[in-house]
């Protein structure tokens, strides 16, 4: 396959990508622009999600979040062109209580099955500072050691993180743009449809709307390993 990174800022040699996230909606709210770009470029993608997101304080739809958010994840994956989704049952907000080798073992199994060229995760620090995000990224780095599979982290430029924190009191962690690869244009329309699938979480999410506004049609990546 040709190098699909040409002209888009994606790392070279992306033949197949496995994204690993902590919660349903992370694949859309965070990684959605990148996953849509990859799928639209002919790069097969898969998602491993460690929790059902049942501890969320947002509840934009009636019903049990454990089941609702599993359905929302499946809907979003279809909109993003993701070929395979695997949803684990670890406790939302409690990934730091799961032995690291157990989470890494799930990632390693999918590496063996999917044979990805790259693993896509949230940047070190979890981008939002969420401990589950940090734990998921740590598990991927642990699993990737010695495999030859590259790990790339979705991140935010520092100015965008600082604007969001000033406007909303959030705890986003940004990077100097010189540390990042600028990727784009990403198909926000695909991402928007995926976000809409997560109706329990996205019906009133001004921080998400503002972040996408500040980013425009660009996303940012760091090579972690």
PDB file of C-alpha atoms in Angstrom:
ATOM      1  CA  UNK A   1       0.000   0.000   0.000  1.00  0.00           C
ATOM      2  CA  UNK A   2       1.209   3.499  -0.740  1.00  0.00           C
ATOM      3  CA  UNK A   3       2.255   5.777   2.079  1.00  0.00           C
ATOM      4  CA  UNK A   4      -1.098   7.278   3.076  1.00  0.00           C
ATOM      5  CA  UNK A   5       0.673   9.818   5.267  1.00  0.00           C
ATOM      6  CA  UNK A   6       1.806  11.829   2.249  1.00  0.00           C
ATOM      7  CA  UNK A   7       0.427  15.349   2.359  1.00  0.00           C
ATOM      8  CA  UNK A   8      -1.589  14.782   5.534  1.00  0.00           C
ATOM      9  CA  UNK A   9       1.055  14.709   8.229  1.00  0.00           C
ATOM     10  CA  UNK A  10       0.331  11.117   9.190  1.00  0.00           C
ATOM     11  CA  UNK A  11       3.376   9.020  10.092  1.00  0.00           C
ATOM     12  CA  UNK A  12       4.643   7.061   7.135  1.00  0.00           C
ATOM     13  CA  UNK A  13       3.861   3.385   6.663  1.00  0.00           C
ATOM     14  CA  UNK A  14       0.443   3.375   8.329  1.00  0.00           C
ATOM     15  CA  UNK A  15      -0.974   0.127   6.950  1.00  0.00           C
ATOM     16  CA  UNK A  16      -3.353  -0.869   9.758  1.00  0.00           C
ATOM     17  CA  UNK A  17      -4.171   0.959  12.998  1.00  0.00           C
ATOM     18  CA  UNK A  18      -5.450  -0.256  16.366  1.00  0.00           C
ATOM     19  CA  UNK A  19      -6.819   2.536  18.576  1.00  0.00           C
ATOM     20  CA  UNK A  20      -6.997   1.868  22.315  1.00  0.00           C
ATOM     21  CA  UNK A  21      -9.188   4.052  24.519  1.00  0.00           C
ATOM     22  CA  UNK A  22     -10.653   4.056  28.011  1.00  0.00           C
ATOM     23  CA  UNK A  23     -14.291   5.019  27.386  1.00  0.00           C
ATOM     24  CA  UNK A  24     -16.940   4.916  24.677  1.00  0.00           C
ATOM     25  CA  UNK A  25     -16.837   8.353  23.013  1.00  0.00           C
ATOM     26  CA  UNK A  26     -13.033   8.685  23.351  1.00  0.00           C
ATOM     27  CA  UNK A  27     -12.790   7.185  19.866  1.00  0.00           C
ATOM     28  CA  UNK A  28     -15.110   9.923  18.549  1.00  0.00           C
ATOM     29  CA  UNK A  29     -14.639  12.991  20.756  1.00  0.00           C
ATOM     30  CA  UNK A  30     -10.854  12.584  20.763  1.00  0.00           C
ATOM     31  CA  UNK A  31      -9.676  10.307  17.973  1.00  0.00           C
ATOM     32  CA  UNK A  32     -12.632  10.667  15.622  1.00  0.00           C
ATOM     33  CA  UNK A  33     -11.035  13.034  13.129  1.00  0.00           C
ATOM     34  CA  UNK A  34      -7.961  10.830  12.855  1.00  0.00           C
ATOM     35  CA  UNK A  35      -9.887   7.559  12.577  1.00  0.00           C
ATOM     36  CA  UNK A  36     -12.110   9.057   9.890  1.00  0.00           C
ATOM     37  CA  UNK A  37      -9.069  10.291   7.970  1.00  0.00           C
ATOM     38  CA  UNK A  38      -7.432   6.874   8.176  1.00  0.00           C
ATOM     39  CA  UNK A  39     -10.559   4.996   7.093  1.00  0.00           C
ATOM     40  CA  UNK A  40     -11.130   7.440   4.259  1.00  0.00           C
ATOM     41  CA  UNK A  41      -7.535   6.891   3.141  1.00  0.00           C
ATOM     42  CA  UNK A  42      -8.031   3.132   2.928  1.00  0.00           C
ATOM     43  CA  UNK A  43      -6.230   2.288   6.189  1.00  0.00           C
ATOM     44  CA  UNK A  44      -8.101  -0.442   8.137  1.00  0.00           C
ATOM     45  CA  UNK A  45      -8.813   0.543  11.743  1.00  0.00           C
ATOM     46  CA  UNK A  46      -9.948  -1.232  14.896  1.00  0.00           C
ATOM     47  CA  UNK A  47     -10.817   0.015  18.396  1.00  0.00           C
ATOM     48  CA  UNK A  48     -10.291  -1.545  21.805  1.00  0.00           C
ATOM     49  CA  UNK A  49     -12.239   0.222  24.566  1.00  0.00           C
ATOM     50  CA  UNK A  50     -11.549  -0.797  28.161  1.00  0.00           C
ATOM     51  CA  UNK A  51     -14.788   0.336  29.890  1.00  0.00           C
ATOM     52  CA  UNK A  52     -18.480   0.887  29.185  1.00  0.00           C
ATOM     53  CA  UNK A  53     -18.304   4.434  30.575  1.00  0.00           C
ATOM     54  CA  UNK A  54     -21.015   3.659  33.088  1.00  0.00           C
ATOM     55  CA  UNK A  55     -19.724   6.140  35.684  1.00  0.00           C
ATOM     56  CA  UNK A  56     -20.344   9.204  33.515  1.00  0.00           C
ATOM     57  CA  UNK A  57     -22.206  12.067  35.164  1.00  0.00           C
ATOM     58  CA  UNK A  58     -23.747  12.984  31.791  1.00  0.00           C
ATOM     59  CA  UNK A  59     -26.999  11.227  30.969  1.00  0.00           C
ATOM     60  CA  UNK A  60     -28.562  12.715  27.854  1.00  0.00           C
ATOM     61  CA  UNK A  61     -30.693   9.636  27.175  1.00  0.00           C
ATOM     62  CA  UNK A  62     -32.833   7.542  29.508  1.00  0.00           C
ATOM     63  CA  UNK A  63     -31.653   4.049  30.271  1.00  0.00           C
ATOM     64  CA  UNK A  64     -28.742   2.127  31.701  1.00  0.00           C
ATOM     65  CA  UNK A  65     -25.467   3.757  30.658  1.00  0.00           C
ATOM     66  CA  UNK A  66     -23.631   0.421  30.623  1.00  0.00           C
ATOM     67  CA  UNK A  67     -25.826  -0.786  27.764  1.00  0.00           C
ATOM     68  CA  UNK A  68     -26.516   2.569  26.143  1.00  0.00           C
ATOM     69  CA  UNK A  69     -22.898   3.467  25.716  1.00  0.00           C
ATOM     70  CA  UNK A  70     -22.026   0.086  24.209  1.00  0.00           C
ATOM     71  CA  UNK A  71     -24.661   0.714  21.529  1.00  0.00           C
ATOM     72  CA  UNK A  72     -23.378   4.263  21.025  1.00  0.00           C
ATOM     73  CA  UNK A  73     -19.846   2.991  20.525  1.00  0.00           C
ATOM     74  CA  UNK A  74     -21.010   0.513  17.871  1.00  0.00           C
ATOM     75  CA  UNK A  75     -22.917   3.283  16.068  1.00  0.00           C
ATOM     76  CA  UNK A  76     -19.930   5.638  16.158  1.00  0.00           C
ATOM     77  CA  UNK A  77     -17.579   2.959  14.856  1.00  0.00           C
ATOM     78  CA  UNK A  78     -19.779   2.474  11.811  1.00  0.00           C
ATOM     79  CA  UNK A  79     -19.757   6.211  11.106  1.00  0.00           C
ATOM     80  CA  UNK A  80     -15.967   6.315  11.389  1.00  0.00           C
ATOM     81  CA  UNK A  81     -15.443   3.293   9.160  1.00  0.00           C
ATOM     82  CA  UNK A  82     -13.890   1.254  11.972  1.00  0.00           C
ATOM     83  CA  UNK A  83     -13.772  -2.404  10.995  1.00  0.00           C
ATOM     84  CA  UNK A  84     -13.692  -3.998  14.442  1.00  0.00           C
ATOM     85  CA  UNK A  85     -14.624  -2.895  17.950  1.00  0.00           C
ATOM     86  CA  UNK A  86     -13.810  -4.789  21.130  1.00  0.00           C
ATOM     87  CA  UNK A  87     -15.370  -3.559  24.365  1.00  0.00           C
ATOM     88  CA  UNK A  88     -13.986  -4.809  27.678  1.00  0.00           C
ATOM     89  CA  UNK A  89     -15.844  -4.688  30.980  1.00  0.00           C
ATOM     90  CA  UNK A  90     -13.375  -2.993  33.291  1.00  0.00           C
ATOM     91  CA  UNK A  91     -14.785  -0.465  35.782  1.00  0.00           C
ATOM     92  CA  UNK A  92     -15.168   3.080  34.534  1.00  0.00           C
ATOM     93  CA  UNK A  93     -12.989   5.317  36.692  1.00  0.00           C
ATOM     94  CA  UNK A  94     -11.132   2.311  38.046  1.00  0.00           C
ATOM     95  CA  UNK A  95      -8.592   1.300  35.424  1.00  0.00           C
ATOM     96  CA  UNK A  96      -5.797   2.141  37.861  1.00  0.00           C
ATOM     97  CA  UNK A  97      -7.035  -0.766  39.993  1.00  0.00           C
ATOM     98  CA  UNK A  98      -6.525  -3.245  37.159  1.00  0.00           C
ATOM     99  CA  UNK A  99      -3.061  -4.834  37.057  1.00  0.00           C
ATOM    100  CA  UNK A 100      -1.127  -3.249  34.187  1.00  0.00           C
ATOM    101  CA  UNK A 101      -0.141  -6.620  32.753  1.00  0.00           C
ATOM    102  CA  UNK A 102      -3.821  -7.580  32.444  1.00  0.00           C
ATOM    103  CA  UNK A 103      -4.690  -4.523  30.359  1.00  0.00           C
ATOM    104  CA  UNK A 104      -1.497  -4.898  28.343  1.00  0.00           C
ATOM    105  CA  UNK A 105      -2.392  -8.534  27.721  1.00  0.00           C
ATOM    106  CA  UNK A 106      -5.633  -7.493  26.022  1.00  0.00           C
ATOM    107  CA  UNK A 107      -3.719  -5.098  23.810  1.00  0.00           C
ATOM    108  CA  UNK A 108      -1.089  -7.733  23.024  1.00  0.00           C
ATOM    109  CA  UNK A 109      -3.767 -10.224  21.977  1.00  0.00           C
ATOM    110  CA  UNK A 110      -5.218  -7.759  19.491  1.00  0.00           C
ATOM    111  CA  UNK A 111      -1.755  -6.886  18.212  1.00  0.00           C
ATOM    112  CA  UNK A 112      -1.309 -10.585  17.436  1.00  0.00           C
ATOM    113  CA  UNK A 113      -4.735 -10.823  15.797  1.00  0.00           C
ATOM    114  CA  UNK A 114      -4.828  -7.513  13.926  1.00  0.00           C
ATOM    115  CA  UNK A 115      -1.144  -7.081  13.071  1.00  0.00           C
ATOM    116  CA  UNK A 116      -1.324  -3.280  13.180  1.00  0.00           C
ATOM    117  CA  UNK A 117       1.525  -1.138  11.947  1.00  0.00           C
ATOM    118  CA  UNK A 118       0.576   1.557  14.483  1.00  0.00           C
ATOM    119  CA  UNK A 119      -1.231   1.878  17.796  1.00  0.00           C
ATOM    120  CA  UNK A 120      -3.214   5.077  18.334  1.00  0.00           C
ATOM    121  CA  UNK A 121      -3.775   6.366  21.882  1.00  0.00           C
ATOM    122  CA  UNK A 122      -4.261   9.525  23.925  1.00  0.00           C
ATOM    123  CA  UNK A 123      -0.978  11.322  24.605  1.00  0.00           C
ATOM    124  CA  UNK A 124       0.964  10.814  27.835  1.00  0.00           C
ATOM    125  CA  UNK A 125      -0.962  12.533  30.596  1.00  0.00           C
ATOM    126  CA  UNK A 126      -4.217  11.493  28.964  1.00  0.00           C
ATOM    127  CA  UNK A 127      -4.813  14.890  27.231  1.00  0.00           C
ATOM    128  CA  UNK A 128      -7.611  15.677  29.687  1.00  0.00           C
ATOM    129  CA  UNK A 129      -5.694  14.478  32.734  1.00  0.00           C
ATOM    130  CA  UNK A 130      -8.182  11.628  33.283  1.00  0.00           C
ATOM    131  CA  UNK A 131      -6.504   8.735  35.094  1.00  0.00           C
ATOM    132  CA  UNK A 132      -8.305   6.147  32.953  1.00  0.00           C
ATOM    133  CA  UNK A 133      -6.874   7.770  29.819  1.00  0.00           C
ATOM    134  CA  UNK A 134      -3.402   7.651  31.317  1.00  0.00           C
ATOM    135  CA  UNK A 135      -3.793   4.014  32.298  1.00  0.00           C
ATOM    136  CA  UNK A 136      -4.960   3.021  28.821  1.00  0.00           C
ATOM    137  CA  UNK A 137      -1.961   4.704  27.209  1.00  0.00           C
ATOM    138  CA  UNK A 138       0.397   3.093  29.711  1.00  0.00           C
ATOM    139  CA  UNK A 139      -1.027  -0.340  28.922  1.00  0.00           C
ATOM    140  CA  UNK A 140      -0.435   0.185  25.218  1.00  0.00           C
ATOM    141  CA  UNK A 141       3.159   1.291  25.733  1.00  0.00           C
ATOM    142  CA  UNK A 142       3.742  -1.755  27.933  1.00  0.00           C
ATOM    143  CA  UNK A 143       2.229  -4.105  25.341  1.00  0.00           C
ATOM    144  CA  UNK A 144       4.092  -2.548  22.416  1.00  0.00           C
ATOM    145  CA  UNK A 145       7.572  -3.006  23.843  1.00  0.00           C
ATOM    146  CA  UNK A 146       9.627  -5.299  21.676  1.00  0.00           C
ATOM    147  CA  UNK A 147       6.888  -5.753  19.056  1.00  0.00           C
ATOM    148  CA  UNK A 148       8.126  -3.205  16.549  1.00  0.00           C
ATOM    149  CA  UNK A 149       4.668  -1.628  16.438  1.00  0.00           C
ATOM    150  CA  UNK A 150       4.792   2.168  16.590  1.00  0.00           C
ATOM    151  CA  UNK A 151       2.691   4.040  19.164  1.00  0.00           C
ATOM    152  CA  UNK A 152       1.324   7.477  18.271  1.00  0.00           C
ATOM    153  CA  UNK A 153      -0.516   9.748  20.667  1.00  0.00           C
ATOM    154  CA  UNK A 154      -3.319  12.190  19.901  1.00  0.00           C
ATOM    155  CA  UNK A 155      -2.567  15.488  21.581  1.00  0.00           C
ATOM    156  CA  UNK A 156      -3.482  19.175  21.649  1.00  0.00           C
ATOM    157  CA  UNK A 157      -1.285  22.155  20.876  1.00  0.00           C
ATOM    158  CA  UNK A 158      -0.533  24.140  24.007  1.00  0.00           C
ATOM    159  CA  UNK A 159      -2.407  27.257  22.931  1.00  0.00           C
ATOM    160  CA  UNK A 160      -5.642  25.307  22.399  1.00  0.00           C
ATOM    161  CA  UNK A 161      -5.296  23.547  25.762  1.00  0.00           C
ATOM    162  CA  UNK A 162      -4.662  26.851  27.527  1.00  0.00           C
ATOM    163  CA  UNK A 163      -7.657  28.518  25.859  1.00  0.00           C
ATOM    164  CA  UNK A 164      -9.954  25.689  26.918  1.00  0.00           C
ATOM    165  CA  UNK A 165      -8.644  25.695  30.465  1.00  0.00           C
ATOM    166  CA  UNK A 166      -9.089  29.458  30.739  1.00  0.00           C
ATOM    167  CA  UNK A 167     -12.604  29.421  29.328  1.00  0.00           C
ATOM    168  CA  UNK A 168     -13.967  26.301  31.052  1.00  0.00           C
ATOM    169  CA  UNK A 169     -11.713  25.573  34.020  1.00  0.00           C
ATOM    170  CA  UNK A 170     -10.675  22.267  32.461  1.00  0.00           C
ATOM    171  CA  UNK A 171      -7.327  20.478  32.868  1.00  0.00           C
ATOM    172  CA  UNK A 172      -6.226  19.823  29.296  1.00  0.00           C
ATOM    173  CA  UNK A 173      -2.539  19.128  28.792  1.00  0.00           C
ATOM    174  CA  UNK A 174      -1.067  20.690  25.673  1.00  0.00           C
ATOM    175  CA  UNK A 175       2.221  20.343  23.819  1.00  0.00           C
ATOM    176  CA  UNK A 176       4.517  22.761  22.069  1.00  0.00           C
ATOM    177  CA  UNK A 177       3.559  22.489  18.377  1.00  0.00           C
ATOM    178  CA  UNK A 178       7.210  21.803  17.538  1.00  0.00           C
ATOM    179  CA  UNK A 179       6.816  18.462  19.358  1.00  0.00           C
ATOM    180  CA  UNK A 180       3.839  17.476  17.203  1.00  0.00           C
ATOM    181  CA  UNK A 181       2.909  16.333  13.749  1.00  0.00           C
ATOM    182  CA  UNK A 182       0.104  18.445  12.298  1.00  0.00           C
ATOM    183  CA  UNK A 183      -2.428  16.175  10.572  1.00  0.00           C
ATOM    184  CA  UNK A 184      -5.143  17.317   8.230  1.00  0.00           C
ATOM    185  CA  UNK A 185      -7.463  18.199   6.821  1.00  0.00           C
ATOM    186  CA  UNK A 186      -9.523  15.710   8.795  1.00  0.00           C
ATOM    187  CA  UNK A 187     -13.126  14.923   7.778  1.00  0.00           C
ATOM    188  CA  UNK A 188     -15.023  16.616  10.588  1.00  0.00           C
ATOM    189  CA  UNK A 189     -18.333  15.636   8.996  1.00  0.00           C
ATOM    190  CA  UNK A 190     -17.578  11.962   9.678  1.00  0.00           C
ATOM    191  CA  UNK A 191     -16.489  12.792  13.180  1.00  0.00           C
ATOM    192  CA  UNK A 192     -19.638  14.852  13.700  1.00  0.00           C
ATOM    193  CA  UNK A 193     -21.859  11.918  12.806  1.00  0.00           C
ATOM    194  CA  UNK A 194     -19.892   9.696  15.188  1.00  0.00           C
ATOM    195  CA  UNK A 195     -20.209  12.256  17.971  1.00  0.00           C
ATOM    196  CA  UNK A 196     -23.970  12.386  17.392  1.00  0.00           C
ATOM    197  CA  UNK A 197     -24.126   8.627  18.049  1.00  0.00           C
ATOM    198  CA  UNK A 198     -23.041   9.345  21.624  1.00  0.00           C
ATOM    199  CA  UNK A 199     -26.296  11.093  22.475  1.00  0.00           C
ATOM    200  CA  UNK A 200     -25.980  10.316  26.182  1.00  0.00           C
ATOM    201  CA  UNK A 201     -22.774  12.359  26.298  1.00  0.00           C
ATOM    202  CA  UNK A 202     -22.836  14.874  23.453  1.00  0.00           C
ATOM    203  CA  UNK A 203     -26.222  16.601  23.665  1.00  0.00           C
ATOM    204  CA  UNK A 204     -24.785  19.385  25.831  1.00  0.00           C
ATOM    205  CA  UNK A 205     -21.000  19.443  25.547  1.00  0.00           C
ATOM    206  CA  UNK A 206     -19.726  23.013  25.043  1.00  0.00           C
ATOM    207  CA  UNK A 207     -16.107  22.048  25.767  1.00  0.00           C
ATOM    208  CA  UNK A 208     -16.118  19.563  22.906  1.00  0.00           C
ATOM    209  CA  UNK A 209     -17.708  22.061  20.533  1.00  0.00           C
ATOM    210  CA  UNK A 210     -15.175  24.723  21.454  1.00  0.00           C
ATOM    211  CA  UNK A 211     -12.203  22.367  21.092  1.00  0.00           C
ATOM    212  CA  UNK A 212     -13.252  21.383  17.593  1.00  0.00           C
ATOM    213  CA  UNK A 213     -13.789  25.041  16.720  1.00  0.00           C
ATOM    214  CA  UNK A 214     -10.278  25.945  17.890  1.00  0.00           C
ATOM    215  CA  UNK A 215      -8.675  23.026  16.051  1.00  0.00           C
ATOM    216  CA  UNK A 216     -10.459  23.652  12.764  1.00  0.00           C
ATOM    217  CA  UNK A 217      -9.641  20.857  10.318  1.00  0.00           C
ATOM    218  CA  UNK A 218      -6.344  19.916  11.983  1.00  0.00           C
ATOM    219  CA  UNK A 219      -5.324  17.368  14.598  1.00  0.00           C
ATOM    220  CA  UNK A 220      -1.985  16.820  16.322  1.00  0.00           C
ATOM    221  CA  UNK A 221       0.035  13.670  16.940  1.00  0.00           C
ATOM    222  CA  UNK A 222       3.174  12.730  18.840  1.00  0.00           C
ATOM    223  CA  UNK A 223       5.238   9.612  18.215  1.00  0.00           C
ATOM    224  CA  UNK A 224       5.466   7.954  21.637  1.00  0.00           C
ATOM    225  CA  UNK A 225       7.399   4.824  20.736  1.00  0.00           C
TER     226      UNK A 225
END
